[in-house]
Coordinates of C-alpha atoms in Angstrom, one line a residue:
Chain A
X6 CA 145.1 68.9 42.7
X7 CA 146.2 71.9 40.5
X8 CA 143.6 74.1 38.7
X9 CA 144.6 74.7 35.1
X10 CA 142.2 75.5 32.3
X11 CA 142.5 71.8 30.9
X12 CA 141.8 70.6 34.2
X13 CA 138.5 72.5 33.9
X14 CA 137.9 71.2 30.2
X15 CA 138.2 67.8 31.8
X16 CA 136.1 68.0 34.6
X17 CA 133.3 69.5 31.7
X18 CA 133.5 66.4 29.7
X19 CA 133.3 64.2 32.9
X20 CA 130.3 65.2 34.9
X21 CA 132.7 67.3 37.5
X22 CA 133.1 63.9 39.5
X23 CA 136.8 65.1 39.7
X24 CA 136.4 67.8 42.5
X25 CA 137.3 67.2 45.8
X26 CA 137.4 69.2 49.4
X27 CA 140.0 72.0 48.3
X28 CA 141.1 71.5 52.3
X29 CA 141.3 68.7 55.4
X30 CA 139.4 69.1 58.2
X31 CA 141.9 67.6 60.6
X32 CA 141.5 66.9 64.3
X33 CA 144.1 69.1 66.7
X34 CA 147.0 67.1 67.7
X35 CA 148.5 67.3 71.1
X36 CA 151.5 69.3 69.5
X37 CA 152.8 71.6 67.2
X38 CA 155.9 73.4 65.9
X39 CA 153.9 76.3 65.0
X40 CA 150.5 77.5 66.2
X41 CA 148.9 80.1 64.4
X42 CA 145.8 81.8 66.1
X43 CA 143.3 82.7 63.7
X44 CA 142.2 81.6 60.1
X45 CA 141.8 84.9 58.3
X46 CA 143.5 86.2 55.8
X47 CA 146.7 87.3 57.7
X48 CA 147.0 83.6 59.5
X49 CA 146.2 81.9 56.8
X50 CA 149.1 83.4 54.7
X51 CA 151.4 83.3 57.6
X52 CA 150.8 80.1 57.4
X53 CA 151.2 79.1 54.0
X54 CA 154.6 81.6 53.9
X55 CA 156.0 79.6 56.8
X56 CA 155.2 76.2 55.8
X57 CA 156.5 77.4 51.7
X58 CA 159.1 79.5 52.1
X59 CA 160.8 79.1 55.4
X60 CA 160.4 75.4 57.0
X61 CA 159.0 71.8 57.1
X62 CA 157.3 71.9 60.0
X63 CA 154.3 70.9 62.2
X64 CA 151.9 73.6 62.0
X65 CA 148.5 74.7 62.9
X66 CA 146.0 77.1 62.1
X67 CA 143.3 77.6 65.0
X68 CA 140.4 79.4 63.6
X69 CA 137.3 80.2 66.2
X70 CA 134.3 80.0 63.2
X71 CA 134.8 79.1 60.2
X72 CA 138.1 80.1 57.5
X73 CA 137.7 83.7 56.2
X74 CA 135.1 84.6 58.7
X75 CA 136.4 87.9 60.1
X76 CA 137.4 90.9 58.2
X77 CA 139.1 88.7 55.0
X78 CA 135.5 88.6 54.1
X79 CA 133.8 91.6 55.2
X80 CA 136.2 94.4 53.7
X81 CA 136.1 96.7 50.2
X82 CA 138.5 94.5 48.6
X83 CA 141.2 97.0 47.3
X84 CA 145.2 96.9 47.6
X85 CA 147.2 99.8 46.8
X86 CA 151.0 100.4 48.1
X87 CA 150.3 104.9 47.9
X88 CA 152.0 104.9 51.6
X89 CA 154.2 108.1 52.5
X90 CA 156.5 107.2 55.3
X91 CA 159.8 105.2 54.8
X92 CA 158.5 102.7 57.6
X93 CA 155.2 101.5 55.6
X94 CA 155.9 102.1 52.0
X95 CA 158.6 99.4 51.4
X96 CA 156.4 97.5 53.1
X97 CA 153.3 98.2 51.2
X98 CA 154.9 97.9 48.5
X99 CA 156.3 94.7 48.9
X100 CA 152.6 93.4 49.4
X101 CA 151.6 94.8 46.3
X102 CA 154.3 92.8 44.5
X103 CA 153.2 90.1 46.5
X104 CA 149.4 90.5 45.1
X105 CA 151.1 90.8 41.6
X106 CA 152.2 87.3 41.3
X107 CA 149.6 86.0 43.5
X108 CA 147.5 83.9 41.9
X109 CA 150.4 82.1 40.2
X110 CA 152.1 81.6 43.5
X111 CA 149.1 79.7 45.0
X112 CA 147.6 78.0 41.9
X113 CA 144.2 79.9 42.8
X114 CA 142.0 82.7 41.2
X115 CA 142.0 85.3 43.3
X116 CA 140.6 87.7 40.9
X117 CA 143.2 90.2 41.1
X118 CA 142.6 93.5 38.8
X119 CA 145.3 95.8 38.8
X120 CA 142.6 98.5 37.9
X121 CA 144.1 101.8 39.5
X122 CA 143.1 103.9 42.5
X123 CA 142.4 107.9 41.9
X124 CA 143.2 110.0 45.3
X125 CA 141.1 113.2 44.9
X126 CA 142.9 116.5 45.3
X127 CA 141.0 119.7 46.2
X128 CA 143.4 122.5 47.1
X129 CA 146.6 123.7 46.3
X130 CA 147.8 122.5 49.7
X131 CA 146.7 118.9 48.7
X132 CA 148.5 119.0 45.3
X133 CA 151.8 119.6 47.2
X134 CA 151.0 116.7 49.8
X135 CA 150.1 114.4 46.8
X136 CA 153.2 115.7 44.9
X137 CA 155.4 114.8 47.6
X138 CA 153.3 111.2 48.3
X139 CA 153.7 110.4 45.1
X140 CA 157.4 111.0 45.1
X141 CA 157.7 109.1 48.3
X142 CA 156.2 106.0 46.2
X143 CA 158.3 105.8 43.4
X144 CA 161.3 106.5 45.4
X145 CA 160.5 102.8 47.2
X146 CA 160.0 101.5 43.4
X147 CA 155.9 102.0 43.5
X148 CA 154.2 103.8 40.9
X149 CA 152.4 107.1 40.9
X150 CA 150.6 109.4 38.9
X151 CA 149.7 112.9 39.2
X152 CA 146.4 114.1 37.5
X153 CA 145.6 117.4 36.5
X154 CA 141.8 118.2 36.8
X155 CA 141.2 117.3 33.1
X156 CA 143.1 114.1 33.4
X157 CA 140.8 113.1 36.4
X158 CA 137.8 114.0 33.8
X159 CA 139.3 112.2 31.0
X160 CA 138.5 108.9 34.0
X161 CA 135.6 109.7 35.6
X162 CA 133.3 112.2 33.5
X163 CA 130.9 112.5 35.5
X164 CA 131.9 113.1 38.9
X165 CA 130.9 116.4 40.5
X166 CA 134.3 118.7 39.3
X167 CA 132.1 122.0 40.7
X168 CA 131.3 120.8 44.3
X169 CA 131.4 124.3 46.0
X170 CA 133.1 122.9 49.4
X171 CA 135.5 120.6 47.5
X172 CA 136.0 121.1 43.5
X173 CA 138.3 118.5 42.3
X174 CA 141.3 119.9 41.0
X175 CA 143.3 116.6 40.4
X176 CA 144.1 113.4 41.8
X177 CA 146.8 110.9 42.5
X178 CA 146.7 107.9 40.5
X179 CA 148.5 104.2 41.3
X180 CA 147.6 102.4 38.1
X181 CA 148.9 99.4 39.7
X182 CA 146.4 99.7 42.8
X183 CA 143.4 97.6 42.2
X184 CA 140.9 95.3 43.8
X185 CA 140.6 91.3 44.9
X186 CA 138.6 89.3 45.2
X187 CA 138.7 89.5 49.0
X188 CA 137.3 85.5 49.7
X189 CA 139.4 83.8 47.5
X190 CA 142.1 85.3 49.2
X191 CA 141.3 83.5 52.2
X192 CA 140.3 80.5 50.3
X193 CA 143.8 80.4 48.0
X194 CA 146.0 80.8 50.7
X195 CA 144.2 78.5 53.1
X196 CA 144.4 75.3 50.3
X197 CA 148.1 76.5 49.6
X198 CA 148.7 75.6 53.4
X199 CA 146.5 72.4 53.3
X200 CA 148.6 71.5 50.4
X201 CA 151.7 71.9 52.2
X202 CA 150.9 70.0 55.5
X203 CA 149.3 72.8 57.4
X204 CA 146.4 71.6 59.8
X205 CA 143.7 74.1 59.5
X206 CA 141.4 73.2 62.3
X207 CA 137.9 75.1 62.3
X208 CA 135.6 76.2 65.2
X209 CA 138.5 75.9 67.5
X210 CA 138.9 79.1 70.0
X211 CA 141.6 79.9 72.1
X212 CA 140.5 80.4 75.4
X213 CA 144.1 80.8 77.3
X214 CA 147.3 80.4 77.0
X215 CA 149.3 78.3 78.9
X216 CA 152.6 80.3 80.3
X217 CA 155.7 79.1 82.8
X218 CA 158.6 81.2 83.5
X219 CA 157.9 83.3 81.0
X220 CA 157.8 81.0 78.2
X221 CA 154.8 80.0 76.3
X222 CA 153.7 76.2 76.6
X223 CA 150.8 75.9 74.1
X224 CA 147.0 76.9 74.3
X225 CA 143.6 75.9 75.6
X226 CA 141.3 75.8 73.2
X227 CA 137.8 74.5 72.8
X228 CA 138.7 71.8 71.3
X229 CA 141.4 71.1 74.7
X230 CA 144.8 72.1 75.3
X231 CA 147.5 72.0 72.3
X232 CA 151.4 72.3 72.8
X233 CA 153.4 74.6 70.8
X234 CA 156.8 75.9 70.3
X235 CA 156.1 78.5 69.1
X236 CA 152.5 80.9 68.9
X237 CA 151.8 83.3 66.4
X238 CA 148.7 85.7 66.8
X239 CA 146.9 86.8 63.7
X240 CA 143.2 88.1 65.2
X241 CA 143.3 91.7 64.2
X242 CA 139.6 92.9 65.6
X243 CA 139.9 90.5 68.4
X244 CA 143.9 91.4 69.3
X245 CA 142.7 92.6 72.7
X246 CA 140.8 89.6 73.3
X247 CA 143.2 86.8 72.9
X248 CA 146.5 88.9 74.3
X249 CA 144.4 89.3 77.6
X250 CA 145.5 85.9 78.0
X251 CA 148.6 86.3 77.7
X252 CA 148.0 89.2 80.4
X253 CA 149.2 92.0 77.9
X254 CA 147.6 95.0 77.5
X255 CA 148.5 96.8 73.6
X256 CA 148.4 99.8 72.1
X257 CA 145.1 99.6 70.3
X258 CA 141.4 100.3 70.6
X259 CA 138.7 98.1 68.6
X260 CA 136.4 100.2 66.4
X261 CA 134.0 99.6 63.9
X262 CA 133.6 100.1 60.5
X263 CA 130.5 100.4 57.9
X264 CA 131.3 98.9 54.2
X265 CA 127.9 99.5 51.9
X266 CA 127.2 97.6 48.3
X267 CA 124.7 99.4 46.3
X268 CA 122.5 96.7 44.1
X269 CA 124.1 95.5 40.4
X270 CA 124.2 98.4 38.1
X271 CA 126.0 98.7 34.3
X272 CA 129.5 99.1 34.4
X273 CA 130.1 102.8 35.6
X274 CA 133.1 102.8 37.6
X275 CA 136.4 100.7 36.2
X276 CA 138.8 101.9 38.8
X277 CA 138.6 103.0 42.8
X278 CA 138.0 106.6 43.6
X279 CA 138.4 107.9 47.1
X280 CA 137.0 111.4 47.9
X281 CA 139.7 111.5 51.5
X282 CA 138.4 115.2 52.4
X283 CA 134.4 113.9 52.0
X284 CA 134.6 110.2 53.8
X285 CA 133.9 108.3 51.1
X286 CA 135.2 105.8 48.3
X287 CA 134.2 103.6 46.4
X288 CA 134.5 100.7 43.3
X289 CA 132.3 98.3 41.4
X290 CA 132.5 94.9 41.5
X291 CA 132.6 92.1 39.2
X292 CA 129.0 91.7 39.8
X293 CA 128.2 95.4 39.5
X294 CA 127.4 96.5 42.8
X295 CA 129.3 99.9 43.8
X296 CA 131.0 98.7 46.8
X297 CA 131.8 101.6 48.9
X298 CA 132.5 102.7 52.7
X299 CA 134.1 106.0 54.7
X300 CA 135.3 106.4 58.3
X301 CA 134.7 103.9 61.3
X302 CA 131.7 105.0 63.4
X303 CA 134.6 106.1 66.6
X304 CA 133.9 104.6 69.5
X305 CA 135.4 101.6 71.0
X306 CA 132.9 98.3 69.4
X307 CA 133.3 94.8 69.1
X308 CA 129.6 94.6 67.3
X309 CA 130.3 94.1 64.0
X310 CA 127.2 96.4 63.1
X311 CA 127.1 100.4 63.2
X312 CA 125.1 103.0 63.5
X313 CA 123.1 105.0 61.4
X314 CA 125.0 108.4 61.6
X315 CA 127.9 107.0 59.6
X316 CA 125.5 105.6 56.8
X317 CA 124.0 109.4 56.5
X318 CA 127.8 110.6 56.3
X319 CA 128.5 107.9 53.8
X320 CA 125.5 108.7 51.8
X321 CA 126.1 112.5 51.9
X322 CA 129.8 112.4 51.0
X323 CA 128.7 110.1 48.0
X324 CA 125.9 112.2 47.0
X325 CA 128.7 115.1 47.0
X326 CA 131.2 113.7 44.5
X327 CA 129.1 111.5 42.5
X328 CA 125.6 112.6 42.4
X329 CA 124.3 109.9 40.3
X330 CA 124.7 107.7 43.0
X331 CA 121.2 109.2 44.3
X332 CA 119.7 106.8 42.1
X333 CA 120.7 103.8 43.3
X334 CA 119.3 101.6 46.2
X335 CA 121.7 100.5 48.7
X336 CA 122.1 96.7 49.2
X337 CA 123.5 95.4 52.0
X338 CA 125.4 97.4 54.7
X339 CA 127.7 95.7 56.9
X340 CA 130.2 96.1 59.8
X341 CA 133.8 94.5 61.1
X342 CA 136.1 95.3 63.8
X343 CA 139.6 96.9 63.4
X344 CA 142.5 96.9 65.6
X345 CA 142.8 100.4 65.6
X346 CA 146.5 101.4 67.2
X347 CA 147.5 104.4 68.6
X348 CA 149.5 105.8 65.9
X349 CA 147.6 104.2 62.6
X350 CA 150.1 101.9 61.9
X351 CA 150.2 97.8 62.7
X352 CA 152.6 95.5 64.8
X353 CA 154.3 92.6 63.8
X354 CA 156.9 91.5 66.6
X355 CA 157.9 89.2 69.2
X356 CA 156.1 89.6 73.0
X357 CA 157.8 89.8 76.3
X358 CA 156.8 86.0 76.3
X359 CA 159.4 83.8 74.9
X360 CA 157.4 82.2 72.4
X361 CA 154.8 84.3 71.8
X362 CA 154.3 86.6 68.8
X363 CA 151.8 89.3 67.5
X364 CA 150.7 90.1 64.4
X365 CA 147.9 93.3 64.5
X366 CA 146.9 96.9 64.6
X367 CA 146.0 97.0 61.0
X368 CA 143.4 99.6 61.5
X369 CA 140.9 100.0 58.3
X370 CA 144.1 98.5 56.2
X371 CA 144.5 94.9 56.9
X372 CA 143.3 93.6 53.5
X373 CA 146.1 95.0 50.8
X374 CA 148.6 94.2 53.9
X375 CA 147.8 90.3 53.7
X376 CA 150.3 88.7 51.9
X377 CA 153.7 91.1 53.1
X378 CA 151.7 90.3 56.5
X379 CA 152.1 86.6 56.4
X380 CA 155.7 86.3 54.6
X381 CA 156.4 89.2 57.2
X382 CA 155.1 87.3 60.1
X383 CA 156.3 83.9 58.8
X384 CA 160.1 85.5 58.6
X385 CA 159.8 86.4 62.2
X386 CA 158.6 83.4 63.4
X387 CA 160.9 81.5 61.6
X388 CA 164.1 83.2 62.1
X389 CA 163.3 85.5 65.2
X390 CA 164.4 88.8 63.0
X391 CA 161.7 91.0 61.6
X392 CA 161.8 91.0 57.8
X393 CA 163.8 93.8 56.2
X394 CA 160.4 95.6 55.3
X395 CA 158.8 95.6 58.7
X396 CA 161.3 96.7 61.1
X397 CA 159.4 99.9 61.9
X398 CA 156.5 97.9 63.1
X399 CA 157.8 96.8 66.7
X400 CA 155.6 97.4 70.0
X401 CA 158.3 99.5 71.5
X402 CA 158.2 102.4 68.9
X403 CA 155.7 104.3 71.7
X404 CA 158.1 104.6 74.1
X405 CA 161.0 104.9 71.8
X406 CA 159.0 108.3 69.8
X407 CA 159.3 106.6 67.0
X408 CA 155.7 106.4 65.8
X409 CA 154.3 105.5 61.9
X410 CA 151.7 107.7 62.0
X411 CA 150.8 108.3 58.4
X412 CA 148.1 111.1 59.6
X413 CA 149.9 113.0 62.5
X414 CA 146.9 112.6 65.0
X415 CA 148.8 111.6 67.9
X416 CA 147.5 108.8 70.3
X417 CA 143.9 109.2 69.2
X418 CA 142.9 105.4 67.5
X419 CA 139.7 107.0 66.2
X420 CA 141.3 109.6 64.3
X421 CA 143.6 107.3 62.4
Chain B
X2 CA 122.6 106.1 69.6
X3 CA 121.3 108.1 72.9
X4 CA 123.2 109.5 75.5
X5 CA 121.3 110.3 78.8
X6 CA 123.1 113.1 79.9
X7 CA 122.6 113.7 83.4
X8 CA 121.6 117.2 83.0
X9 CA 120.1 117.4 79.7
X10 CA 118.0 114.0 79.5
X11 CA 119.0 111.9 76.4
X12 CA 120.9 113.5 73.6
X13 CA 121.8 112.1 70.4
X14 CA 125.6 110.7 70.1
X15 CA 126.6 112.6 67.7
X16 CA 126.2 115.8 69.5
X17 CA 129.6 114.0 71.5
X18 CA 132.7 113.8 70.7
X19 CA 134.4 110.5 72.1
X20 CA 137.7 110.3 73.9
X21 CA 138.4 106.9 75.2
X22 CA 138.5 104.9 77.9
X23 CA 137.8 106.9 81.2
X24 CA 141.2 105.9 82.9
X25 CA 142.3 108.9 81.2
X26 CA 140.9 110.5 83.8
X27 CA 143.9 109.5 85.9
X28 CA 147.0 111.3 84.6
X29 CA 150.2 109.9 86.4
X30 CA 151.4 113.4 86.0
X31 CA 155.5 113.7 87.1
X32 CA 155.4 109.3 86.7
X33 CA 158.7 108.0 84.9
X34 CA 158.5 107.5 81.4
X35 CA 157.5 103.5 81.7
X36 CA 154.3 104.8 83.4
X37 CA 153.7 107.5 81.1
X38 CA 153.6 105.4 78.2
X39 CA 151.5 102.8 79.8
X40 CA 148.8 105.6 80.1
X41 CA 149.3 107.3 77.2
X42 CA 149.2 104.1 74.7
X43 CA 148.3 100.8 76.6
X44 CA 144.2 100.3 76.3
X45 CA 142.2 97.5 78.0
X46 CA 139.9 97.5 75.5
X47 CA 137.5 95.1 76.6
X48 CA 134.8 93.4 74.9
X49 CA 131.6 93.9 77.3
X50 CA 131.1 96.7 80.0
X51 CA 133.7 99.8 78.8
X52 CA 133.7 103.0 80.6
X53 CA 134.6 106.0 78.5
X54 CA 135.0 109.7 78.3
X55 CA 133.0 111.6 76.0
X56 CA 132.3 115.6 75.7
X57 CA 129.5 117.0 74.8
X58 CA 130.6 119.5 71.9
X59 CA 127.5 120.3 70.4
X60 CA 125.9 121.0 73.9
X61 CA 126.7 122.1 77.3
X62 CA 130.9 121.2 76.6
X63 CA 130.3 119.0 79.7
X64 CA 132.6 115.6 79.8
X65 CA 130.8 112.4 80.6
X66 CA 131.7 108.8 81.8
X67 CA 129.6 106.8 80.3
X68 CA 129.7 103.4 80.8
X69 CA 128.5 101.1 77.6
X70 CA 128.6 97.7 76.5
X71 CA 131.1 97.4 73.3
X72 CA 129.4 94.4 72.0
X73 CA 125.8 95.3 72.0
X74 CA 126.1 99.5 72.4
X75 CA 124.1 99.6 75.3
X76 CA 124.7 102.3 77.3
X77 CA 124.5 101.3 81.1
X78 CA 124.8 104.2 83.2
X79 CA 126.2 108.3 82.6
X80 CA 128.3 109.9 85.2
X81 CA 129.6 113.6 84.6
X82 CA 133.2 113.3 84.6
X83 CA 133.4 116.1 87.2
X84 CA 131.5 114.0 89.9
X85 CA 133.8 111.2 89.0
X86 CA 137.4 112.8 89.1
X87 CA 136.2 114.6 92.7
X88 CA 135.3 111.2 93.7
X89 CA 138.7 110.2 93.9
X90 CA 139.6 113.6 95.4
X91 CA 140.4 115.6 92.5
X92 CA 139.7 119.6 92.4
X93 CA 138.6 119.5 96.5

């Protein structure tokens, strides 16, 4: 069934009796081509990439809960591509071209708004490193911006410009950075792989892996064991989790992090602001709730919850650079777990198991990744070579020195 | 959260500044490069009883093993890192 507009003008005059299940709910079969653990936004798309673009084949997606119930769903919704080293930016920007034809790709609303994203500079120093970011952008064919302080008043009028500890004296600006709606995502890509044979088989959790000789066989699940040729795993937040059995141990630490949506206001905000040297950023919705988060609380968590110190910070760095913010009441506050790795960038590559692949370490930056994720992952799964855009992203770069990491704080996850 | 620190009674987390897991403790110091990066980037990371190092900053600038649950933050017991490390025969 394909949305269109008449479609909807149809379903109006009839009642909506025309609406079906947008997905199956199939059983597991003994066998697949492809398995691929997890049923958020990243295996959802690798999915749909692998079953659209590279082959007809039997595949699976095995999804513990229920579709979209991990971080696809529990994130602050923006994409942006304003990445400085050569090994994520092509990448980054890929996705973003990606999100750009989204929607007409998958036949689904995914509400993407190409609304722009303002970094806030407050030093000299941090013109020069925006200066040279922004160069690094369009270089790899993204777009950037660089705002004097009256340009970033000409935006946002009333943010605080005088802050004593950090006056803003510019910003960088990716007018083609934006927000999604982040379900939908989930939702689009998971009927796109329905629609193209994919089994997507809910409350299903892999609880081992079965392994001869080095070779990956299939998985146990809770629903019983399932063959495979090949497994792809997709569980950023849970990476440590499902690769234990598989007996690996990676280069990542789980950590959690607070997002925060204020209750509906008037429209305030049309773009995404984020106030780096503070902790804080933030966006409106659709719905007009300021949706906005800062740093993960740095300790190793699987809770999906934080603590309260983080809030305070969050609250404090928002009071700082937009003081009206005071005024409103704070609506829900919410956690999820990121795979943070050990130099702030994520893996997509084959294991030491023949069979077995790996798709994680997204730290706080999964969600704008999702779609180059799952063409990215699809490539490699399909063709055993890592797409021409994630190269850099290998499990080896440790020991080879040749780290991604964007922030230069070494092997310290929580600093990322 | 509260950190019972086993000289100072309970102290408030974020007087601490946290490290990672405690095997850090156990530099392979002169280990070929293969063991060196295991330490240096390879993480357990389990979900459930963790035991982890971190320093008190904001207070005595002692080092702590605590060990805490990562799925419900409990905190299970506090060791200082000292008593742990000479333990294994570190710094007779």
């Amino acid at each position: 069934m394909r949305y269109s507009g008449w479609r909807i003008i149809k379903e109006a005059l009839t009642g909506h009796k025309g609406w079906g299940p947008v997905w199956r709910d199939p059983a597991p079969k003994s066998e697949y081509d492809y398995i691929i653990v997890g049923g958020g936004g990243h295996g959802l798309a690798t999915a749909y990439y692998l079953a659209k673009q590279f082959r007809q084949a039997r595949i699976a997606v095995l999804e513990k809960s229920y579709l979209g119930s991990g971080n696809v769903g529990r994130n602050t919704t923006i994409i942006r591509s304003n990445y400085l080293l050569p090994g994520n930016e092509p990448f980054y920007e890929f996705s973003l071209k990606l999100w750009e034809g989204l929607e007409q790709d998958f036949n689904y609303n995914a509400m993407v708004s190409q609304r722009g994203i303002v970094n806030l500079i407050h030093t000299d120093a941090a013109r020069d490193a925006a200066t040279r970011r922004g160069n690094a952008m369009i270089l790899n064919g993204a777009d950037a911006v660089l705002l004097d302080r009256e340009g970033v008043r000409a935006m946002y009028p009333w943010l605080n410009f005088d802050d004593a500890r950090f006056p803003i004296k510019g910003g960088l600006l990716q007018k083609r950075g934006g927000t999604v709606r982040h379900d939908a995502v989930a939702w689009g890509y998971a009927r796109g792989a329905d629609l193209a044979g994919v089994d997507l088989i809910q409350n299903c959790e892999v609880t081992g892996m079965r392994i001869e000789n080095g070779r990956i066989l299939g998985v146990e699940t809770s629903r019983g064991y399932i063959g495979a040729k090949k497994v792809g795993v997709a569980v950023a937040g849970s990476s440590g989790r499902v690769m234990a059995h598989a007996g690996m141990r990676l280069p990542i630490e789980s950590h959690v992090l607070q997002a925060f949506v204020s209750e509906g206001l008037k429209p305030l905000i049309d773009g995404v602001i984020t106030f780096g040297a503070g902790h804080f950023y933030v966006s409106q919705s659709d719905k007009g709730g300021l949706v906005f988060g800062g740093d993960i609380d740095g300790y190793n968590s699987y809770a999906q919850r934080g603590n309260l110190p983080v809030i305070e910070d969050v609250a404090e760095g928002g009071m700082a650079l937009m003081p009206a913010i005071g005024r409103a009441r704070l609506l829900r506050a919410w956690g999820g777990i990121m795979d943070m790795s050990m130099d702030g960038s994520p893996i997509i590559d084959k294991t030491p198991i023949e069979g077995l692949y790996f798709n994680g370490g997204w730290c706080y930056g999964g969600f704008k990744a999702t779609p180059a994720s799952g063409w990215c992952f699809a490539h490699l799964l399909a063709t055993d070579t890592p797409h021409p855009t994630a190269t850099a992203y290998r499990f080896d770069r440790f020991l080879k020195g040749a780290m991604i990491d964007e922030k230069g704080q070494g092997a310290q996850p929580n600093l990322h | 959260m509260l950190i019972p620190h086993p000289l100072l009674g309970p102290r408030d987390a974020q007087e601490f500044v946290y490290l990672g897991d405690a095997a850090l403790i156990d530099r392979p110091d002169g280990a070929d490069i293969p063991t060196m990066h295991d330490y240096l980037y390879l993480r357990d990371n389990p979900a459930g009883e963790h035991r982890e190092l971190w320093y008190h900053e904001q207070g005595d600038r002692s080092w702590l093993v605590v060990t805490r649950n990562t799925v419900t933050h409990e905190i299970l017991k506090v060791e200082l890192a000292r008593d742990v490390a000479r333990a294994k025969g570190r710094s007779k």
